[in-house]
PDB file of N, CA and C in Angstrom:
ATOM      1  N   UNK Y 385      59.158  -1.696 -14.809  1.00 82.00           N
ATOM      2  CA  UNK Y 385      58.546  -2.460 -14.047  1.00 82.00           C
ATOM      3  C   UNK Y 385      57.687  -2.289 -12.700  1.00 82.00           C
ATOM      4  N   UNK Y 386      55.946  -2.878 -12.413  1.00 82.00           N
ATOM      5  CA  UNK Y 386      55.398  -2.911 -11.663  1.00 82.00           C
ATOM      6  C   UNK Y 386      56.328  -4.098 -11.044  1.00 82.00           C
ATOM      7  N   UNK Y 387      55.703  -3.879  -9.809  1.00 91.00           N
ATOM      8  CA  UNK Y 387      56.959  -4.559  -8.345  1.00 91.00           C
ATOM      9  C   UNK Y 387      55.443  -5.676  -7.328  1.00 91.00           C
ATOM     10  N   UNK Y 388      55.270  -6.425  -6.473  1.00 91.00           N
ATOM     11  CA  UNK Y 388      54.552  -6.762  -6.208  1.00 91.00           C
ATOM     12  C   UNK Y 388      53.807  -6.127  -5.244  1.00 91.00           C
ATOM     13  N   UNK Y 389      54.839  -5.043  -4.585  1.00 91.00           N
ATOM     14  CA  UNK Y 389      53.782  -4.431  -3.666  1.00 91.00           C
ATOM     15  C   UNK Y 389      52.634  -3.904  -4.374  1.00 91.00           C
ATOM     16  N   UNK Y 390      53.283  -3.481  -5.699  1.00 88.00           N
ATOM     17  CA  UNK Y 390      52.743  -1.961  -6.793  1.00 88.00           C
ATOM     18  C   UNK Y 390      51.443  -2.745  -7.130  1.00 88.00           C
ATOM     19  N   UNK Y 391      51.542  -4.569  -7.341  1.00 91.00           N
ATOM     20  CA  UNK Y 391      50.708  -5.071  -7.892  1.00 91.00           C
ATOM     21  C   UNK Y 391      50.036  -5.802  -7.429  1.00 91.00           C
ATOM     22  N   UNK Y 392      49.784  -5.383  -5.454  1.00 92.00           N
ATOM     23  CA  UNK Y 392      48.810  -6.046  -4.957  1.00 92.00           C
ATOM     24  C   UNK Y 392      48.555  -4.193  -4.418  1.00 92.00           C
ATOM     25  N   UNK Y 393      48.991  -3.659  -4.399  1.00 92.00           N
ATOM     26  CA  UNK Y 393      47.761  -1.903  -4.178  1.00 92.00           C
ATOM     27  C   UNK Y 393      47.289  -1.684  -4.965  1.00 92.00           C
ATOM     28  N   UNK Y 394      47.107  -1.974  -6.240  1.00 92.00           N
ATOM     29  CA  UNK Y 394      45.990  -1.456  -7.660  1.00 92.00           C
ATOM     30  C   UNK Y 394      45.648  -3.136  -7.157  1.00 92.00           C
ATOM     31  N   UNK Y 395      45.651  -3.747  -6.567  1.00 93.00           N
ATOM     32  CA  UNK Y 395      44.203  -5.220  -6.555  1.00 93.00           C
ATOM     33  C   UNK Y 395      43.150  -4.410  -5.198  1.00 93.00           C
ATOM     34  N   UNK Y 396      44.103  -4.201  -4.562  1.00 94.00           N
ATOM     35  CA  UNK Y 396      43.572  -3.461  -3.285  1.00 94.00           C
ATOM     36  C   UNK Y 396      42.294  -1.850  -3.658  1.00 94.00           C
ATOM     37  N   UNK Y 397      43.110  -1.824  -4.474  1.00 94.00           N
ATOM     38  CA  UNK Y 397      42.730  -0.004  -5.091  1.00 94.00           C
ATOM     39  C   UNK Y 397      41.255  -0.138  -6.233  1.00 94.00           C
ATOM     40  N   UNK Y 398      41.504  -1.232  -7.057  1.00 94.00           N
ATOM     41  CA  UNK Y 398      40.131  -2.113  -7.783  1.00 94.00           C
ATOM     42  C   UNK Y 398      39.303  -3.222  -6.549  1.00 94.00           C
ATOM     43  N   UNK Y 399      39.556  -3.976  -5.492  1.00 94.00           N
ATOM     44  CA  UNK Y 399      38.203  -4.320  -4.708  1.00 94.00           C
ATOM     45  C   UNK Y 399      38.289  -2.865  -3.654  1.00 94.00           C
ATOM     46  N   UNK Y 400      38.852  -2.142  -3.669  1.00 94.00           N
ATOM     47  CA  UNK Y 400      38.129  -1.264  -2.879  1.00 94.00           C
ATOM     48  C   UNK Y 400      37.166   0.020  -3.802  1.00 94.00           C
ATOM     49  N   UNK Y 401      37.421   0.171  -4.402  1.00 94.00           N
ATOM     50  CA  UNK Y 401      36.699   0.904  -5.445  1.00 94.00           C
ATOM     51  C   UNK Y 401      34.705  -0.270  -5.682  1.00 94.00           C
ATOM     52  N   UNK Y 402      35.397  -1.692  -6.219  1.00 94.00           N
ATOM     53  CA  UNK Y 402      33.935  -2.400  -6.209  1.00 94.00           C
ATOM     54  C   UNK Y 402      33.393  -2.580  -4.791  1.00 94.00           C
ATOM     55  N   UNK Y 403      34.434  -2.317  -3.975  1.00 94.00           N
ATOM     56  CA  UNK Y 403      33.222  -2.162  -2.566  1.00 94.00           C
ATOM     57  C   UNK Y 403      32.499  -0.820  -1.930  1.00 94.00           C
ATOM     58  N   UNK Y 404      33.201   0.398  -2.630  1.00 95.00           N
ATOM     59  CA  UNK Y 404      32.403   1.439  -1.992  1.00 95.00           C
ATOM     60  C   UNK Y 404      31.840   1.431  -3.271  1.00 95.00           C
ATOM     61  N   UNK Y 405      31.130   1.011  -4.705  1.00 94.00           N
ATOM     62  CA  UNK Y 405      30.533   0.264  -6.064  1.00 94.00           C
ATOM     63  C   UNK Y 405      28.436   0.084  -5.113  1.00 94.00           C
ATOM     64  N   UNK Y 406      29.709  -1.069  -4.265  1.00 94.00           N
ATOM     65  CA  UNK Y 406      28.436  -2.248  -4.426  1.00 94.00           C
ATOM     66  C   UNK Y 406      27.736  -1.800  -2.722  1.00 94.00           C
ATOM     67  N   UNK Y 407      28.521  -0.489  -2.097  1.00 94.00           N
ATOM     68  CA  UNK Y 407      27.666  -0.003  -0.611  1.00 94.00           C
ATOM     69  C   UNK Y 407      26.802   0.845  -1.645  1.00 94.00           C
ATOM     70  N   UNK Y 408      27.177   1.794  -2.548  1.00 94.00           N
ATOM     71  CA  UNK Y 408      26.956   2.464  -2.553  1.00 94.00           C
ATOM     72  C   UNK Y 408      24.685   1.837  -3.864  1.00 94.00           C
ATOM     73  N   UNK Y 409      25.082   0.818  -4.018  1.00 94.00           N
ATOM     74  CA  UNK Y 409      24.452  -0.224  -4.933  1.00 94.00           C
ATOM     75  C   UNK Y 409      22.977  -0.233  -3.321  1.00 94.00           C
ATOM     76  N   UNK Y 410      23.810  -0.499  -2.196  1.00 95.00           N
ATOM     77  CA  UNK Y 410      22.897  -1.294  -2.083  1.00 95.00           C
ATOM     78  C   UNK Y 410      22.270   0.063  -0.674  1.00 95.00           C
ATOM     79  N   UNK Y 411      23.235   0.888  -0.434  1.00 95.00           N
ATOM     80  CA  UNK Y 411      22.445   2.404   0.007  1.00 95.00           C
ATOM     81  C   UNK Y 411      20.853   2.647  -1.251  1.00 95.00           C
ATOM     82  N   UNK Y 412      21.309   2.543  -2.441  1.00 94.00           N
ATOM     83  CA  UNK Y 412      20.143   3.033  -3.096  1.00 94.00           C
ATOM     84  C   UNK Y 412      19.278   1.934  -3.198  1.00 94.00           C
ATOM     85  N   UNK Y 413      19.435   0.612  -2.466  1.00 96.00           N
ATOM     86  CA  UNK Y 413      18.668   0.289  -2.329  1.00 96.00           C
ATOM     87  C   UNK Y 413      17.007   0.386  -1.461  1.00 96.00           C
ATOM     88  N   UNK Y 414      18.510  -0.084  -0.557  1.00 95.00           N
ATOM     89  CA  UNK Y 414      17.244   0.583   0.516  1.00 95.00           C
ATOM     90  C   UNK Y 414      17.258   1.734   0.788  1.00 95.00           C
ATOM     91  N   UNK Y 415      16.732   3.163  -0.086  1.00 96.00           N
ATOM     92  CA  UNK Y 415      16.313   3.961  -0.231  1.00 96.00           C
ATOM     93  C   UNK Y 415      15.146   3.233  -0.911  1.00 96.00           C
ATOM     94  N   UNK Y 416      15.038   3.230  -2.348  1.00 96.00           N
ATOM     95  CA  UNK Y 416      13.590   2.527  -2.361  1.00 96.00           C
ATOM     96  C   UNK Y 416      12.962   1.873  -1.533  1.00 96.00           C
ATOM     97  N   UNK Y 417      14.159   0.456  -1.036  1.00 96.00           N
ATOM     98  CA  UNK Y 417      12.807   0.164  -0.092  1.00 96.00           C
ATOM     99  C   UNK Y 417      11.833   0.586   0.938  1.00 96.00           C
ATOM    100  N   UNK Y 418      12.673   1.961   1.431  1.00 96.00           N
ATOM    101  CA  UNK Y 418      12.514   3.093   1.946  1.00 96.00           C
ATOM    102  C   UNK Y 418      10.763   3.221   1.456  1.00 96.00           C
ATOM    103  N   UNK Y 419      11.159   4.072   0.351  1.00 97.00           N
ATOM    104  CA  UNK Y 419      10.623   4.499  -0.229  1.00 97.00           C
ATOM    105  C   UNK Y 419       8.581   3.544  -0.052  1.00 97.00           C
ATOM    106  N   UNK Y 420       9.180   2.171  -0.802  1.00 97.00           N
ATOM    107  CA  UNK Y 420       8.255   1.719  -1.188  1.00 97.00           C
ATOM    108  C   UNK Y 420       7.149   1.185   0.177  1.00 97.00           C
ATOM    109  N   UNK Y 421       7.932   1.258   1.323  1.00 97.00           N
ATOM    110  CA  UNK Y 421       6.795   0.568   2.700  1.00 97.00           C
ATOM    111  C   UNK Y 421       5.962   2.385   3.233  1.00 97.00           C
ATOM    112  N   UNK Y 422       6.771   2.858   2.598  1.00 97.00           N
ATOM    113  CA  UNK Y 422       5.915   4.462   3.060  1.00 97.00           C
ATOM    114  C   UNK Y 422       4.566   4.339   2.030  1.00 97.00           C
ATOM    115  N   UNK Y 423       4.686   4.512   1.250  1.00 97.00           N
ATOM    116  CA  UNK Y 423       3.784   4.439  -0.347  1.00 97.00           C
ATOM    117  C   UNK Y 423       2.680   3.192   0.193  1.00 97.00           C
ATOM    118  N   UNK Y 424       3.307   1.760   0.679  1.00 97.00           N
ATOM    119  CA  UNK Y 424       2.507   1.257   1.894  1.00 97.00           C
ATOM    120  C   UNK Y 424       1.889   1.519   2.064  1.00 97.00           C
ATOM    121  N   UNK Y 425       2.485   2.092   3.570  1.00 97.00           N
ATOM    122  CA  UNK Y 425       1.478   2.679   4.176  1.00 97.00           C
ATOM    123  C   UNK Y 425       0.370   3.451   4.118  1.00 97.00           C
ATOM    124  N   UNK Y 426       0.771   4.518   3.388  1.00 97.00           N
ATOM    125  CA  UNK Y 426      -0.265   6.006   3.085  1.00 97.00           C
ATOM    126  C   UNK Y 426      -1.358   4.865   2.162  1.00 97.00           C
ATOM    127  N   UNK Y 427      -0.857   3.794   1.513  1.00 97.00           N
ATOM    128  CA  UNK Y 427      -1.691   3.402   0.506  1.00 97.00           C
ATOM    129  C   UNK Y 427      -2.836   2.210   1.697  1.00 97.00           C
ATOM    130  N   UNK Y 428      -2.179   1.780   2.789  1.00 97.00           N
ATOM    131  CA  UNK Y 428      -3.045   0.841   3.314  1.00 97.00           C
ATOM    132  C   UNK Y 428      -4.156   1.665   4.517  1.00 97.00           C
ATOM    133  N   UNK Y 429      -3.173   3.608   4.551  1.00 97.00           N
ATOM    134  CA  UNK Y 429      -3.771   4.492   5.670  1.00 97.00           C
ATOM    135  C   UNK Y 429      -5.765   5.084   4.943  1.00 97.00           C
ATOM    136  N   UNK Y 430      -5.097   5.592   3.519  1.00 98.00           N
ATOM    137  CA  UNK Y 430      -6.345   5.503   2.419  1.00 98.00           C
ATOM    138  C   UNK Y 430      -7.302   4.551   2.342  1.00 98.00           C
ATOM    139  N   UNK Y 431      -6.656   2.575   2.043  1.00 97.00           N
ATOM    140  CA  UNK Y 431      -7.764   2.275   1.753  1.00 97.00           C
ATOM    141  C   UNK Y 431      -8.602   2.294   3.169  1.00 97.00           C
ATOM    142  N   UNK Y 432      -8.138   2.111   4.341  1.00 97.00           N
ATOM    143  CA  UNK Y 432      -9.035   2.090   5.828  1.00 97.00           C
ATOM    144  C   UNK Y 432      -9.781   2.954   5.759  1.00 97.00           C
ATOM    145  N   UNK Y 433      -9.646   4.271   5.676  1.00 97.00           N
ATOM    146  CA  UNK Y 433     -10.012   5.846   5.332  1.00 97.00           C
ATOM    147  C   UNK Y 433     -11.222   4.998   4.224  1.00 97.00           C
ATOM    148  N   UNK Y 434     -11.482   4.889   3.390  1.00 98.00           N
ATOM    149  CA  UNK Y 434     -11.969   4.624   2.416  1.00 98.00           C
ATOM    150  C   UNK Y 434     -13.616   3.510   2.877  1.00 98.00           C
ATOM    151  N   UNK Y 435     -12.596   2.518   3.213  1.00 98.00           N
ATOM    152  CA  UNK Y 435     -13.911   1.454   4.518  1.00 98.00           C
ATOM    153  C   UNK Y 435     -14.790   1.903   5.144  1.00 98.00           C
ATOM    154  N   UNK Y 436     -13.763   2.605   6.137  1.00 98.00           N
ATOM    155  CA  UNK Y 436     -14.409   3.488   7.513  1.00 98.00           C
ATOM    156  C   UNK Y 436     -15.577   5.090   6.143  1.00 98.00           C
ATOM    157  N   UNK Y 437     -15.643   5.418   5.434  1.00 97.00           N
ATOM    158  CA  UNK Y 437     -16.415   5.534   4.465  1.00 97.00           C
ATOM    159  C   UNK Y 437     -17.432   5.359   4.257  1.00 97.00           C
ATOM    160  N   UNK Y 438     -16.763   4.244   3.386  1.00 97.00           N
ATOM    161  CA  UNK Y 438     -18.308   3.450   2.282  1.00 97.00           C
ATOM    162  C   UNK Y 438     -19.363   2.487   3.640  1.00 97.00           C
ATOM    163  N   UNK Y 439     -18.356   1.846   4.570  1.00 97.00           N
ATOM    164  CA  UNK Y 439     -19.508   1.173   5.717  1.00 97.00           C
ATOM    165  C   UNK Y 439     -20.121   2.113   6.639  1.00 97.00           C
ATOM    166  N   UNK Y 440     -19.330   3.945   6.456  1.00 97.00           N
ATOM    167  CA  UNK Y 440     -20.392   4.129   7.001  1.00 97.00           C
ATOM    168  C   UNK Y 440     -22.402   4.512   6.158  1.00 97.00           C
ATOM    169  N   UNK Y 441     -22.153   5.167   5.139  1.00 95.00           N
ATOM    170  CA  UNK Y 441     -22.416   4.814   3.657  1.00 95.00           C
ATOM    171  C   UNK Y 441     -23.513   3.957   4.286  1.00 95.00           C
ATOM    172  N   UNK Y 442     -23.556   3.411   4.000  1.00 94.00           N
ATOM    173  CA  UNK Y 442     -23.834   1.690   4.157  1.00 94.00           C
ATOM    174  C   UNK Y 442     -24.976   1.115   5.097  1.00 94.00           C
ATOM    175  N   UNK Y 443     -24.505   2.010   6.503  1.00 95.00           N
ATOM    176  CA  UNK Y 443     -25.068   1.366   7.122  1.00 95.00           C
ATOM    177  C   UNK Y 443     -25.709   2.378   7.303  1.00 95.00           C
ATOM    178  N   UNK Y 444     -26.118   3.504   6.771  1.00 93.00           N
ATOM    179  CA  UNK Y 444     -26.554   5.015   6.513  1.00 93.00           C
ATOM    180  C   UNK Y 444     -27.945   4.516   5.696  1.00 93.00           C
ATOM    181  N   UNK Y 445     -27.371   3.692   4.725  1.00 91.00           N
ATOM    182  CA  UNK Y 445     -28.386   2.955   3.527  1.00 91.00           C
ATOM    183  C   UNK Y 445     -29.007   2.500   4.985  1.00 91.00           C
ATOM    184  N   UNK Y 446     -29.257   1.170   4.983  1.00 91.00           N
ATOM    185  CA  UNK Y 446     -29.705   0.638   5.226  1.00 91.00           C
ATOM    186  C   UNK Y 446     -30.673   0.887   6.476  1.00 91.00           C
ATOM    187  N   UNK Y 447     -29.993   1.698   7.190  1.00 92.00           N
ATOM    188  CA  UNK Y 447     -31.263   2.303   8.377  1.00 92.00           C
ATOM    189  C   UNK Y 447     -32.550   3.187   6.984  1.00 92.00           C
ATOM    190  N   UNK Y 448     -32.083   3.599   6.361  1.00 89.00           N
ATOM    191  CA  UNK Y 448     -33.037   4.572   6.023  1.00 89.00           C
ATOM    192  C   UNK Y 448     -33.931   3.472   5.517  1.00 89.00           C
ATOM    193  N   UNK Y 449     -33.751   2.188   4.265  1.00 85.00           N
ATOM    194  CA  UNK Y 449     -34.607   1.805   3.917  1.00 85.00           C
ATOM    195  C   UNK Y 449     -35.094   0.111   5.286  1.00 85.00           C
ATOM    196  N   UNK Y 450     -34.358   0.476   5.597  1.00 86.00           N
ATOM    197  CA  UNK Y 450     -34.947  -0.294   7.414  1.00 86.00           C
ATOM    198  C   UNK Y 450     -36.912   1.076   7.985  1.00 86.00           C
ATOM    199  N   UNK Y 451     -36.040   1.425   7.706  1.00 86.00           N
ATOM    200  CA  UNK Y 451     -37.104   2.736   8.534  1.00 86.00           C
ATOM    201  C   UNK Y 451     -38.684   2.377   7.645  1.00 86.00           C
ATOM    202  N   UNK Y 452     -38.214   2.897   6.322  1.00 79.00           N
ATOM    203  CA  UNK Y 452     -39.553   2.560   4.776  1.00 79.00           C
ATOM    204  C   UNK Y 452     -39.957   0.517   5.120  1.00 79.00           C
ATOM    205  N   UNK Y 453     -39.026  -0.289   5.103  1.00 75.00           N
ATOM    206  CA  UNK Y 453     -39.750  -2.016   5.380  1.00 75.00           C
ATOM    207  C   UNK Y 453     -40.256  -1.324   6.304  1.00 75.00           C
ATOM    208  N   UNK Y 454     -40.048  -0.761   7.463  1.00 79.00           N
ATOM    209  CA  UNK Y 454     -40.544  -0.945   9.088  1.00 79.00           C
ATOM    210  C   UNK Y 454     -42.170   0.077   9.247  1.00 79.00           C
ATOM    211  N   UNK Y 455     -42.095   1.068   8.155  1.00 76.00           N
ATOM    212  CA  UNK Y 455     -43.307   1.606   7.952  1.00 76.00           C
ATOM    213  C   UNK Y 455     -44.201   0.971   6.963  1.00 76.00           C
ATOM    214  N   UNK Y 456     -44.160   0.639   6.061  1.00 69.00           N
ATOM    215  CA  UNK Y 456     -45.621  -0.696   5.211  1.00 69.00           C
ATOM    216  C   UNK Y 456     -45.436  -1.564   6.131  1.00 69.00           C
ATOM    217  N   UNK Y 457     -47.407  -1.191   6.044  1.00 67.00           N
ATOM    218  CA  UNK Y 457     -47.706  -3.042   6.800  1.00 67.00           C
ATOM    219  C   UNK Y 457     -48.167  -3.498   6.210  1.00 67.00           C
ATOM    220  N   UNK Y 458     -48.472  -3.125   4.094  1.00 62.00           N
ATOM    221  CA  UNK Y 458     -48.076  -4.265   3.566  1.00 62.00           C
ATOM    222  C   UNK Y 458     -47.391  -5.205   2.733  1.00 62.00           C
ATOM    223  N   UNK Y 459     -47.662  -6.014   3.137  1.00 60.00           N
ATOM    224  CA  UNK Y 459     -46.044  -7.111   2.750  1.00 60.00           C
ATOM    225  C   UNK Y 459     -45.497  -7.450   1.018  1.00 60.00           C
ATOM    226  N   UNK Y 460     -46.850  -6.723   0.658  1.00 61.00           N
ATOM    227  CA  UNK Y 460     -46.738  -7.461  -1.281  1.00 61.00           C
ATOM    228  C   UNK Y 460     -45.610  -6.076  -1.915  1.00 61.00           C
ATOM    229  N   UNK Y 461     -46.780  -4.903  -0.530  1.00 61.00           N
ATOM    230  CA  UNK Y 461     -45.311  -4.138  -1.118  1.00 61.00           C
ATOM    231  C   UNK Y 461     -43.983  -4.333  -0.753  1.00 61.00           C
ATOM    232  N   UNK Y 462     -43.764  -4.940   0.139  1.00 61.00           N
ATOM    233  CA  UNK Y 462     -42.528  -4.937   0.526  1.00 61.00           C
ATOM    234  C   UNK Y 462     -42.054  -5.636  -0.071  1.00 61.00           C
ATOM    235  N   UNK Y 463     -41.819  -6.942  -1.091  1.00 64.00           N
ATOM    236  CA  UNK Y 463     -41.573  -7.341  -1.683  1.00 64.00           C
ATOM    237  C   UNK Y 463     -41.594  -6.771  -3.097  1.00 64.00           C
ATOM    238  N   UNK Y 464     -42.359  -6.553  -3.749  1.00 63.00           N
ATOM    239  CA  UNK Y 464     -42.104  -4.868  -4.852  1.00 63.00           C
ATOM    240  C   UNK Y 464     -40.849  -3.821  -4.631  1.00 63.00           C
ATOM    241  N   UNK Y 465     -41.166  -3.082  -3.831  1.00 63.00           N
ATOM    242  CA  UNK Y 465     -39.638  -2.519  -3.156  1.00 63.00           C
ATOM    243  C   UNK Y 465     -38.802  -3.333  -3.866  1.00 63.00           C
ATOM    244  N   UNK Y 466     -38.075  -4.187  -2.493  1.00 61.00           N
ATOM    245  CA  UNK Y 466     -37.317  -5.406  -3.143  1.00 61.00           C
ATOM    246  C   UNK Y 466     -36.513  -5.189  -4.278  1.00 61.00           C
ATOM    247  N   UNK Y 467     -37.813  -6.472  -4.764  1.00 65.00           N
ATOM    248  CA  UNK Y 467     -37.087  -6.568  -6.516  1.00 65.00           C
ATOM    249  C   UNK Y 467     -37.075  -5.461  -7.086  1.00 65.00           C
ATOM    250  N   UNK Y 468     -37.452  -4.867  -7.002  1.00 63.00           N
ATOM    251  CA  UNK Y 468     -37.036  -3.790  -7.970  1.00 63.00           C
ATOM    252  C   UNK Y 468     -35.917  -2.565  -7.709  1.00 63.00           C
ATOM    253  N   UNK Y 469     -35.884  -2.667  -6.337  1.00 60.00           N
ATOM    254  CA  UNK Y 469     -34.713  -1.875  -6.789  1.00 60.00           C
ATOM    255  C   UNK Y 469     -32.988  -2.045  -6.202  1.00 60.00           C
TER     256      UNK Y 469
END
């Protein structure tokens, strides 16, 4: 028949096992959290680069169109180009 000490030891072993499981779960959660944070940082950097590239392209196109418009003397032609582009 188990003694009081045996029951206490058994109880403590179960608690220790639960603590170990909880600790492992927290480690896994922490690892996944860090992975998500890293992916978000990568995505942010990628998006910032895309925005910079697209902004540069847009500015180049704007300068090109401005050079065309500035070279045209007849306002009707400017309006025609603006409408049909």
